[in-house]
XYZ file of C-alpha atoms in Angstrom:
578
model
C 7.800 64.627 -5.182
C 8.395 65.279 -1.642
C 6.478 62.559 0.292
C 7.567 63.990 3.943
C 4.877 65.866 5.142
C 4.653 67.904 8.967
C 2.384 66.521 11.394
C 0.130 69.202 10.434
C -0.641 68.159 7.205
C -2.438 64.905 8.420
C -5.338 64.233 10.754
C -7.016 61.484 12.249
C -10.643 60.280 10.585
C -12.560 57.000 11.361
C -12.192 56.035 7.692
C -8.879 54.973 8.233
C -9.654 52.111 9.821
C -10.499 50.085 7.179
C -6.571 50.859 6.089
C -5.453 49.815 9.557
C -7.370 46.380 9.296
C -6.348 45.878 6.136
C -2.638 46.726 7.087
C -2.148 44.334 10.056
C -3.925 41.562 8.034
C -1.711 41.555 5.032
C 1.451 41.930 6.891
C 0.285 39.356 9.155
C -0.322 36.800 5.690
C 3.311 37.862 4.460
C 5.265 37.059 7.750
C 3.288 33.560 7.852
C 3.726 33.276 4.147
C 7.722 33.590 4.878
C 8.013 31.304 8.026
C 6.681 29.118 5.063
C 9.002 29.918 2.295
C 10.056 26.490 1.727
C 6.298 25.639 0.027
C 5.410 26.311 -3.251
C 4.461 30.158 -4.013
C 5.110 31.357 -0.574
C 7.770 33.591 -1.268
C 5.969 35.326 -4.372
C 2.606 35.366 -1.891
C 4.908 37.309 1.235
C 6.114 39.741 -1.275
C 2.612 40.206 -2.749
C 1.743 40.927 0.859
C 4.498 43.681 1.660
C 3.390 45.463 -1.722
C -0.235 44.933 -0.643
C 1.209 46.653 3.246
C 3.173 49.343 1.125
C -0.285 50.282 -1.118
C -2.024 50.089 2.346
C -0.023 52.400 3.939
C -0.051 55.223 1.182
C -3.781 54.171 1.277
C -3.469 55.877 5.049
C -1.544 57.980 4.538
C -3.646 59.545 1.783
C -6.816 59.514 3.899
C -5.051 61.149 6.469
C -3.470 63.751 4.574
C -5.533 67.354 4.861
C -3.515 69.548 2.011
C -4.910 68.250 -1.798
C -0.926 68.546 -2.701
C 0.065 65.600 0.141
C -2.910 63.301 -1.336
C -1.640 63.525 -4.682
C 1.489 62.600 -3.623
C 0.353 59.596 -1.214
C -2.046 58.795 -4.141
C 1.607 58.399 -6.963
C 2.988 56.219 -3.993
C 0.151 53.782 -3.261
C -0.205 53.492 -7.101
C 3.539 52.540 -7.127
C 2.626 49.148 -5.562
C -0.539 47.963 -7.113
C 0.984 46.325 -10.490
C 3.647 44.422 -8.403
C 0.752 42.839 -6.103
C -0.961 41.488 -9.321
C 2.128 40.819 -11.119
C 3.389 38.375 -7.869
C 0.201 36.986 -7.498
C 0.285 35.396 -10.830
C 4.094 33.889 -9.669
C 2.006 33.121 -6.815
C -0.665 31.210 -8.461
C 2.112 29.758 -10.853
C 4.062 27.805 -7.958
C 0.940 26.961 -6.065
C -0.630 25.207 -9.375
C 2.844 23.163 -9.873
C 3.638 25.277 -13.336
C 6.712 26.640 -11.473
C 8.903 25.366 -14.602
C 6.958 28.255 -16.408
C 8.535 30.757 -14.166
C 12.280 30.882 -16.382
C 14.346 33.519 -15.504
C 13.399 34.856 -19.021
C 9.826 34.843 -17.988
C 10.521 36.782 -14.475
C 12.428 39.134 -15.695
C 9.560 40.175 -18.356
C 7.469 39.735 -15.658
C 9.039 42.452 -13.620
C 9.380 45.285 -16.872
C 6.030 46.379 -16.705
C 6.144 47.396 -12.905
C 9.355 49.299 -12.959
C 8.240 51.198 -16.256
C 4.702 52.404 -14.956
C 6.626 53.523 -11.834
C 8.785 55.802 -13.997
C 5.860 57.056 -15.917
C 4.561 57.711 -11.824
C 7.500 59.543 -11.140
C 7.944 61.359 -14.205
C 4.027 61.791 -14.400
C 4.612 65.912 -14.040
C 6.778 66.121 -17.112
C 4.015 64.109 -19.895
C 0.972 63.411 -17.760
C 0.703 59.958 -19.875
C -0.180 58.419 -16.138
C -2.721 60.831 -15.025
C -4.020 64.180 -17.115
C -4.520 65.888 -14.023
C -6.509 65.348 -10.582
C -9.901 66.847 -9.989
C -10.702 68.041 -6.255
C -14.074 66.969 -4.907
C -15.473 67.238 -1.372
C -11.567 67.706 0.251
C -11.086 64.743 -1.993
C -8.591 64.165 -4.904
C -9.986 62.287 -7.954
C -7.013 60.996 -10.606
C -8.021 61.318 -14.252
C -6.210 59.114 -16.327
C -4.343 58.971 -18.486
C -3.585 56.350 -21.454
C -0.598 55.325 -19.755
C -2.993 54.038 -17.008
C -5.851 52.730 -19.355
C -2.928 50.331 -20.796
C -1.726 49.644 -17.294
C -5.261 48.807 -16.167
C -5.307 46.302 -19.229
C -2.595 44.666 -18.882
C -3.857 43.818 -15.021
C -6.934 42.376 -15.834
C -4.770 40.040 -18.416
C -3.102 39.118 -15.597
C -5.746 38.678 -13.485
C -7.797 36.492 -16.442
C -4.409 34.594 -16.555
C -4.746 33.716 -13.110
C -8.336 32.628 -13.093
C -7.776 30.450 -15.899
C -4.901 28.757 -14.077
C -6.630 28.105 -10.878
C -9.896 26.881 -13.167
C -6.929 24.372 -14.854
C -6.256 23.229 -11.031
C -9.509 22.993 -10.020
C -10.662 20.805 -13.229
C -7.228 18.749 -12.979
C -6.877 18.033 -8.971
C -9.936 17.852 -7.389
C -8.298 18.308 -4.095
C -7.358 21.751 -4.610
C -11.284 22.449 -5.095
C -11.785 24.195 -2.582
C -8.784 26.429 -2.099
C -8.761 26.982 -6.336
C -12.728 27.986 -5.770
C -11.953 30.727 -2.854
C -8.553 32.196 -4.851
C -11.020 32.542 -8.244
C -13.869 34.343 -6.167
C -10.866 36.730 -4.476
C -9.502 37.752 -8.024
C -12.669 37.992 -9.471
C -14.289 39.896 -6.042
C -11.086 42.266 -5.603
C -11.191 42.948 -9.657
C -14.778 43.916 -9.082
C -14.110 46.351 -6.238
C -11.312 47.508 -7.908
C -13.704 48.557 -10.716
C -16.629 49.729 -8.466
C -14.283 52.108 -6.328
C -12.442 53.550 -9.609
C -15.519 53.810 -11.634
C -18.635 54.812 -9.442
C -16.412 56.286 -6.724
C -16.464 55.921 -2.840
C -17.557 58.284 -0.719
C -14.903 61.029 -1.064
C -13.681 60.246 2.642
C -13.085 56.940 1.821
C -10.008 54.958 0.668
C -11.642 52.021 -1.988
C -8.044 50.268 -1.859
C -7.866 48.769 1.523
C -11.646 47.477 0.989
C -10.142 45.920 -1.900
C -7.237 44.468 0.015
C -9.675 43.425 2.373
C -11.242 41.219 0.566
C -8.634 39.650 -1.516
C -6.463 38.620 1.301
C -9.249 37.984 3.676
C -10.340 35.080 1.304
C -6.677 33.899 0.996
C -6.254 33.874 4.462
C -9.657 31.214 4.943
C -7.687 29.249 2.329
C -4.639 29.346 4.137
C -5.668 28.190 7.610
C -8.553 26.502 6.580
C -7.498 24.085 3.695
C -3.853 25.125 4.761
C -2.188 25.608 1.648
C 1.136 26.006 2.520
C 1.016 23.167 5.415
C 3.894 20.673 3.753
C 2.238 17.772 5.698
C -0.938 17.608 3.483
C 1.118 18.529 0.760
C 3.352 15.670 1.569
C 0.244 13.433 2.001
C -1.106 14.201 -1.161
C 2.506 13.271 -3.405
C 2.535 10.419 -1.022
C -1.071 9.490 -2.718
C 0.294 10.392 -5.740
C 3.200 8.012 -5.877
C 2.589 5.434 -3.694
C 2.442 1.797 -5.698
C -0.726 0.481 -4.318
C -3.604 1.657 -5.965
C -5.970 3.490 -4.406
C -9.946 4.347 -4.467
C -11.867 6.851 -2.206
C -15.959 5.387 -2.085
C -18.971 7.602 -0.511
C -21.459 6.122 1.320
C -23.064 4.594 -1.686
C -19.748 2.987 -2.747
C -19.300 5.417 -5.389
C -15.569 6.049 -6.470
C -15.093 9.436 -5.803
C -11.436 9.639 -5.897
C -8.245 7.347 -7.632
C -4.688 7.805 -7.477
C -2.149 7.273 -10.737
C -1.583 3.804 -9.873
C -5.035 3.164 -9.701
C -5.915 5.453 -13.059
C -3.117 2.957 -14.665
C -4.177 -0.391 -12.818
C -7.917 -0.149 -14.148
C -6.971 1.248 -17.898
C -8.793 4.638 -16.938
C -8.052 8.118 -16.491
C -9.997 9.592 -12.905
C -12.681 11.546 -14.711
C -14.330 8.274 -15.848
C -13.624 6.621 -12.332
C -15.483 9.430 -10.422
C -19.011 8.976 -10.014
C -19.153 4.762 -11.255
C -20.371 2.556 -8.525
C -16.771 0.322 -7.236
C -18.556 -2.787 -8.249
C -18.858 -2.177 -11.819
C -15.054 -1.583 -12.113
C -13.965 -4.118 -10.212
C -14.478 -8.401 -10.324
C -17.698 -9.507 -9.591
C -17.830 -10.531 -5.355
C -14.494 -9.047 -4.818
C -15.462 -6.611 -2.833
C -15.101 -6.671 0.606
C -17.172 -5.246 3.232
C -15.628 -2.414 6.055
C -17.550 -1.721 8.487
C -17.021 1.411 10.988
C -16.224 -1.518 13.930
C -13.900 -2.651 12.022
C -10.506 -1.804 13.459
C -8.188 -3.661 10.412
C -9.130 -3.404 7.117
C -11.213 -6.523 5.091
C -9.014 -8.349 2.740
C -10.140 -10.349 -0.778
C -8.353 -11.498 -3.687
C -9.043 -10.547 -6.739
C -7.310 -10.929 -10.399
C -7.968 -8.216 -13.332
C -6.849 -9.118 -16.705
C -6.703 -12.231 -18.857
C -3.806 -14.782 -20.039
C -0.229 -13.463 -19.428
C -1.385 -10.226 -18.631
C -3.298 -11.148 -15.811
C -2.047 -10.044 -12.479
C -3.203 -10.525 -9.301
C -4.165 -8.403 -6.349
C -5.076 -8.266 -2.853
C -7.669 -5.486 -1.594
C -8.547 -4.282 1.194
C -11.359 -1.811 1.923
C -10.815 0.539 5.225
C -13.948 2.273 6.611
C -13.370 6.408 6.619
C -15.028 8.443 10.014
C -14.713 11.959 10.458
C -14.299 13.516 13.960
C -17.501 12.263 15.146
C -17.478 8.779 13.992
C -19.928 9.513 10.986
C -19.489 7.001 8.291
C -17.970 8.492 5.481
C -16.890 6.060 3.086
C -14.381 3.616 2.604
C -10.836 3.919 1.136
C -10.195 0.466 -1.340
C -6.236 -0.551 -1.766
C -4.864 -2.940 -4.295
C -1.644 -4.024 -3.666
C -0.352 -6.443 -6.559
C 0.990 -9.911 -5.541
C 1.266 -11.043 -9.507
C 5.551 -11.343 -8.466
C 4.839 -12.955 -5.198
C 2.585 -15.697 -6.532
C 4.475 -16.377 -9.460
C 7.409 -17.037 -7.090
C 5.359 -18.519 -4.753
C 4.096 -20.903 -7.521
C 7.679 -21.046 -9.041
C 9.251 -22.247 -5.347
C 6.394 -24.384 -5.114
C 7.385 -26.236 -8.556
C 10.764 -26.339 -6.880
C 10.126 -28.033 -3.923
C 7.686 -30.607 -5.683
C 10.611 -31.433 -8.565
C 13.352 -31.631 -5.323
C 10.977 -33.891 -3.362
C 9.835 -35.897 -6.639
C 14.054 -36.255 -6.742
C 14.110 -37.146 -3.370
C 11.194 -39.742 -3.206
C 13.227 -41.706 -6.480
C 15.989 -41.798 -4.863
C 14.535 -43.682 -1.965
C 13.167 -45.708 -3.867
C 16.080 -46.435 -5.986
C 17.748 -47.240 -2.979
C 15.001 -49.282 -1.609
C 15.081 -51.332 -4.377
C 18.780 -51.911 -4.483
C 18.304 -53.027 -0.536
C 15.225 -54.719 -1.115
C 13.906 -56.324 -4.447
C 17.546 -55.375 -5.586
C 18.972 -57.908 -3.201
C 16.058 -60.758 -3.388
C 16.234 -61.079 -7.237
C 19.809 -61.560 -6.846
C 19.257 -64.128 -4.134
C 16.961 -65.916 -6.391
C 19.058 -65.822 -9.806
C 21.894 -67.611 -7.053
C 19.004 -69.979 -5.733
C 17.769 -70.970 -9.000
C 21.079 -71.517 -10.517
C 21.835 -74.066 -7.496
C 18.309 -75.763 -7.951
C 19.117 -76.487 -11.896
C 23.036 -78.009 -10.443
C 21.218 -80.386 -8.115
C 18.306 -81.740 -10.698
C 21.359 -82.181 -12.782
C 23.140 -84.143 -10.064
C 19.902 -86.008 -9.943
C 19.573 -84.483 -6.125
C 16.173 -84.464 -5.936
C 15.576 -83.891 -2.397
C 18.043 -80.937 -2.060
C 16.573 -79.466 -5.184
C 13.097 -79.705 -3.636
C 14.061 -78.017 -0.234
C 16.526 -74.884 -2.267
C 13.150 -74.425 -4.209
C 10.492 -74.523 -1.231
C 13.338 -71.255 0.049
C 12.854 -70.019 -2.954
C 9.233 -69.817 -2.761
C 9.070 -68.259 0.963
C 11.595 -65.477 -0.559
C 9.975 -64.945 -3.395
C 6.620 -64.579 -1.576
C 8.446 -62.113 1.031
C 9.199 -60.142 -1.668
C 6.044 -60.059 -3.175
C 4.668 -58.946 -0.195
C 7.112 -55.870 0.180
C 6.419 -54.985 -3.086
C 2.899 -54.566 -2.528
C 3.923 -52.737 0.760
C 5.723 -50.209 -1.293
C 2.729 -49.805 -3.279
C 0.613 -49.363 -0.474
C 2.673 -46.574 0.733
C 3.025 -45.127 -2.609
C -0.627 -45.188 -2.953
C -1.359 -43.825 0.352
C 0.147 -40.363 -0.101
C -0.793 -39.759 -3.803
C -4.628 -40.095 -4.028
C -5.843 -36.506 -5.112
C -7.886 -35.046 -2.427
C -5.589 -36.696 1.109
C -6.282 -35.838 3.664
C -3.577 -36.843 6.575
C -5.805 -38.618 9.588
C -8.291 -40.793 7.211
C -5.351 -41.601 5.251
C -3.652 -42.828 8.305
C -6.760 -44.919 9.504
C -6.889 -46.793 6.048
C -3.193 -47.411 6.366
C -3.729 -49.324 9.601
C -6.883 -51.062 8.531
C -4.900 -52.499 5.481
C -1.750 -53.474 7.793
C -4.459 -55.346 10.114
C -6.216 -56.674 6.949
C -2.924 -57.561 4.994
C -0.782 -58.598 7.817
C -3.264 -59.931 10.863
C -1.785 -56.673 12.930
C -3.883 -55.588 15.336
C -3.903 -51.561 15.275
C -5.528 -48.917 16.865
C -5.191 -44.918 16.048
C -6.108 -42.596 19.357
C -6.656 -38.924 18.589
C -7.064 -36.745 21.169
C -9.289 -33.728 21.209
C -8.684 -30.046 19.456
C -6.861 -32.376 16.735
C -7.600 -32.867 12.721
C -6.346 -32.235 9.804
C -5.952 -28.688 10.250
C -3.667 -29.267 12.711
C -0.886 -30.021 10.219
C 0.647 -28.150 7.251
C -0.240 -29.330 3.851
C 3.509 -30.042 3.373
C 4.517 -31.429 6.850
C 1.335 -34.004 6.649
C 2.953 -35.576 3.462
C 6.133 -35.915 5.293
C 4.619 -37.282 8.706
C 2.843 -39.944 6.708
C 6.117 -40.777 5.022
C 7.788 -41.328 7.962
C 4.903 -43.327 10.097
C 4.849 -45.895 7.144
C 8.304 -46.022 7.561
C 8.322 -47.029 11.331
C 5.057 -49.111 11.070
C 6.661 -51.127 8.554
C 10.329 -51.516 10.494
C 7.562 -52.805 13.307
C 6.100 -55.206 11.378
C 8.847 -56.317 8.900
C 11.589 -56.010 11.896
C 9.971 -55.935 14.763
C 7.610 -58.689 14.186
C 5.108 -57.110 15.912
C 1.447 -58.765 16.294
C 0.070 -55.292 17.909
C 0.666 -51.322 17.081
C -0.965 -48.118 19.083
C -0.858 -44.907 17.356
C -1.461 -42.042 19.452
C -1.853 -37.943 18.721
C -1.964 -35.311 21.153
C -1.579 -31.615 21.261
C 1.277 -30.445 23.555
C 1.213 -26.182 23.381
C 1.959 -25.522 19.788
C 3.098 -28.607 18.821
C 1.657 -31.997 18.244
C 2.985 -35.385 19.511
C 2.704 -38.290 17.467
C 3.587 -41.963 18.965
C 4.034 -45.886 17.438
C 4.014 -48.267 20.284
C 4.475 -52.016 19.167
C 5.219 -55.112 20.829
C 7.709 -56.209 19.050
C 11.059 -57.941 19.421
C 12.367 -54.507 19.688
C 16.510 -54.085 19.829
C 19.405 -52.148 21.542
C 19.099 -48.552 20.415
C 22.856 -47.861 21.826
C 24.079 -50.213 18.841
C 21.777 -48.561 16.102
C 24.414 -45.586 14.425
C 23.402 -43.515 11.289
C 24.249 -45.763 8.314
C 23.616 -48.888 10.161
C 20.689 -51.310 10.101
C 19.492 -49.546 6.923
C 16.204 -51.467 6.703
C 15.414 -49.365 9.817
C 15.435 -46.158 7.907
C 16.563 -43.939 10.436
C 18.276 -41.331 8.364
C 15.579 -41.028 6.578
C 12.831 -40.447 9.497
C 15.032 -37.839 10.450
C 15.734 -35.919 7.817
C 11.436 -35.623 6.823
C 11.157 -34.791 10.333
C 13.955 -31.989 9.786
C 12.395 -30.700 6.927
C 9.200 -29.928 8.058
C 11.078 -28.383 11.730
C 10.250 -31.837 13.305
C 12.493 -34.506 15.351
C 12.032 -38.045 16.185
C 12.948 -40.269 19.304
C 13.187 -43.829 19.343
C 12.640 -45.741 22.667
C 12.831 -49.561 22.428
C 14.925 -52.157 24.233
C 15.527 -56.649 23.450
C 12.464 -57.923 24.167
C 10.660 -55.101 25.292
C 9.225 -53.632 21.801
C 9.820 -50.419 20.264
C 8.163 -46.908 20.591
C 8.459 -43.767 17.847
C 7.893 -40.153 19.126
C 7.410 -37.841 16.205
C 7.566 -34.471 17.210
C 5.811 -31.198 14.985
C 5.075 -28.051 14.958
C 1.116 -27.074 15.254
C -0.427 -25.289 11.988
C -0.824 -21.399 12.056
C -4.973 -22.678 11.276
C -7.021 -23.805 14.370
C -8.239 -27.484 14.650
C -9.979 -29.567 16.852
C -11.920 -32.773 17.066
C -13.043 -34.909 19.904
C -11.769 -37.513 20.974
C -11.711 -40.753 18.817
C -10.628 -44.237 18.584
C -10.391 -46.777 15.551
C -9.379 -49.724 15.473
């Protein structure tokens, strides 16, 4: 078949434009489909596109060609290419779907038989006419006839074809983001297998070429779904396996707060697949109030809590709902994420348990010690005592026994008296419901009440009990009983001042007595125990604090607690008790 014709077998006609067009489009498609080549079904698509330029060309050729002989000839060559288009447009559709584990070597290389034996039956067409019976000449036209050869090859086309709308149907019904381009490849198969048809069965005009008309409108719809929903773009792509395997769960709402999309993680947080999410209002899946509202002023999303599940197999989440604009700032729903926290709180919860059990440790040991120094000491003192009161009423001392036992009285009510300090203070941080400053104001009434200590509490303004951790509060009460008693118990003291202030991001708390005070120079760590000074300093250090101690003989004693401010606000006015 000698497809090398002279110049002066061919003419130029208007109808081949349509070839032209079609020509520069699909090569245009396969070059962008190559630069591509790295996405999935871009290299089946290009090559579907250089058969597609190769059929297009013989489709010129053909129309150009004057002697009946040269369009027969164009006609075997153009016919050469048309199987391979369909045959790489289902690899095509194959990758692009994600089924590219159906594309085996085994499967390729049956893939590729039929082509290469209908081009032999092509080429050897003159020798059994099984392709075509013979070619009938109409209007300077050439018409094939064909042959069963061609019947079967026709067939086995539209199987293809079928194949590949079921396929994209599968994608469309599976991932709803692929509507769209899954939509515009069905109506191309479909729309190129009916022009296909029309052009073969009720015949173009004999000066027209049906082929490029065909190609025209196959790859003119794939080209709309590859630059507009940009198909082989990796950066949605990579968005969209982001979606799919990111760990927070996430829900698309419309307007009306319908769910109109879920991820896996959300499919598996709410027990159910995406076609029974789509379409349900968000508040009927999730907790009742849990909600939150995003507005489009918004500029960070609105956070709630909310738990899903019941006994051990409840976990925990936080969610937050992010208004979704498009270009113009129309309001077009809201995307939901649900992070789970279950690990975090139960570790928050567990560290929590920790610190109370270490502190519980702590606050016994104290006390053990406290006791030791304290009631420890004075019981031991009085066992002595008493033992030397029973010697002298033995000795018939009467008047010695009388004055070891009036001692023993003043001790013994000393020690009552610390006892039912240490209850006071034990009593003062453990009520449920504390709060820090009322706390402290009932602590100073009872010292004044108890004790006939005069005491005033100043609180300056922007300060309450926000302005203190939960945690450091407990300390800073710890450790202000602990200097209000060393005023009282060591100090002697008839009057105490306890002021707060803010000071930048920390707050400034100070005892001011007017006590006997003492020489701080000869006050060391391990010293003067009934002073507690370790143990002011190491609550303050706990809770990022430090404390100063001013005080001098005779000139009474003053505590600076240092802490650092809450991460809440807080503020009060001015107040004074007394």
């Amino acid at each position: 078949m000698a497809l090398v014709m002279s110049m002066a077998s061919y003419e130029y006609s208007g109808y081949l434009w349509p070839a032209f067009i079609a020509t520069v489009l699909v090569a245009s498609l396969g070059w962008y489909g190559w630069r591509h080549r790295g996405m999935p079904g871009a290299v089946p698509f290009a090559l579907a596109c250089a058969f597609a330029v190769a059929w297009s060309i013989g489709s010129i050729l053909q129309t150009a060609a004057v002697d009946p002989n040269t369009k027969m000839a164009w006609l075997r060559f153009l016919t050469l290419w048309q199987l391979p288009v369909v045959t790489t447009a289902t690899c095509f559709v194959l990758q692009y779907a994600g089924l590219a584990r159906w594309l085996k070597r085994r499967v390729i290389v049956l893939l590729a038989i039929p082509p290469i034996v209908l081009a032999a039956f092509i080429l050897t067409n003159d020798l059994h006419n099984l392709m075509w019976t013979g070619f009938a000449q109409v209007d300077g036209g050439v018409t094939p006839i064909r042959g069963p050869v061609n019947t079967a090859a026709l067939a086995y086309s539209y199987l293809l074809g079928l194949f590949n709308v079921a396929v994209l149907l599968w994608l469309l019904v599976k991932f709803p983001r692929y509507r769209w381009p899954a939509i515009l490849m069905i109506v191309a198969q479909l729309g190129a297998r009916f022009l296909f048809e029309f052009g073969l069965r009720l015949g173009f005009p004999s000066n027209w070429n049906y082929g490029p008309f065909v190609l025209l409108f196959l790859f003119g719809i794939y080209a709309i779904a590859l630059f507009r929903f940009h198909i082989f773009d990796p950066i949605p792509a990579a968005r969209a396996a982001a979606i799919d395997q990111m760990l927070e769960s996430m829900l698309v709402l419309d307007t009306q707060g319908r769910i109109v999309e879920a991820n896996p993680s959300a499919q598996r947080t709410l027990g159910a697949p995406a076609p029974r999410l789509r379409g349900r209002p968000a508040r009927e899946v999730l907790p009742e109030g849990s909600l939150p509202t995003a507005t489009t002023a918004e500029k960070v999303p609105a956070m709630s809590e909310l738990s899903l599940g019941e006994g051990p197999e409840q976990r925990h989440y936080t969610l937050g709902a992010t208004p979704l604009k498009d270009r113009r700032g129309r309001d077009l729903g809201q995307m939901l994420l649900l992070q789970d926290v279950t690990e975090q709180k139960t570790a928050q919860a567990r560290l929590l348990d920790q610190e109370r059990v270490v502190a519980t440790l702590r606050e016994r040991e104290r006390l053990a010690r406290e006791f030791h120094d304290g009631i420890g000491q004075v019981l031991g003192y009085l066992s002595m005592q008493a033992q030397s009161v029973r010697s002298r009423l033995r000795a018939g001392d009467g008047e010695k026994a009388d004055a070891l036992l009036a001692r023993l009285v003043e001790v013994a009510q000393d020690a009552h008296a610390e006892v039912r300090e240490s209850i006071l203070d034990l009593k003062a941080a453990s009520a449920e419901g504390w709060s820090f400053i009322p706390t402290l104001d009932q602590y100073l009434r009872d010292l004044r009440t108890d004790h006939g200590i005069e005491t005033e509490l100043v609180i300056a303004e922007r300060i309450d009990d926000n302005a203190f951790e939960a945690h450091a509060a407990v300390q800073l009460l710890r450790v202000l009983q602990e200097a209000l008693t060393n005023a009282r118990r060591h100090g002697g003291a008839t009057a105490i001042r306890v002021s707060i202030e803010r000071e930048d991001s920390k707050v400034r708390i100070m005892v001011a007595d007017d006590g006997s005070g003492f020489d701080p120079t000869r006050l060391e760590v391990g010293q003067h125990g009934h002073f507690g000074l370790a143990f002011m300093r190491e609550r303050m250090e706990q809770i990022g604090g430090h404390v100063e101690i001013d005080s001098g003989q005779g000139a009474g004693t003053r505590v600076v607690l240092e802490v650092p401010l809450s991460r809440r606000e807080g503020g009060s006015g001015e107040s004074t008790s007394g």
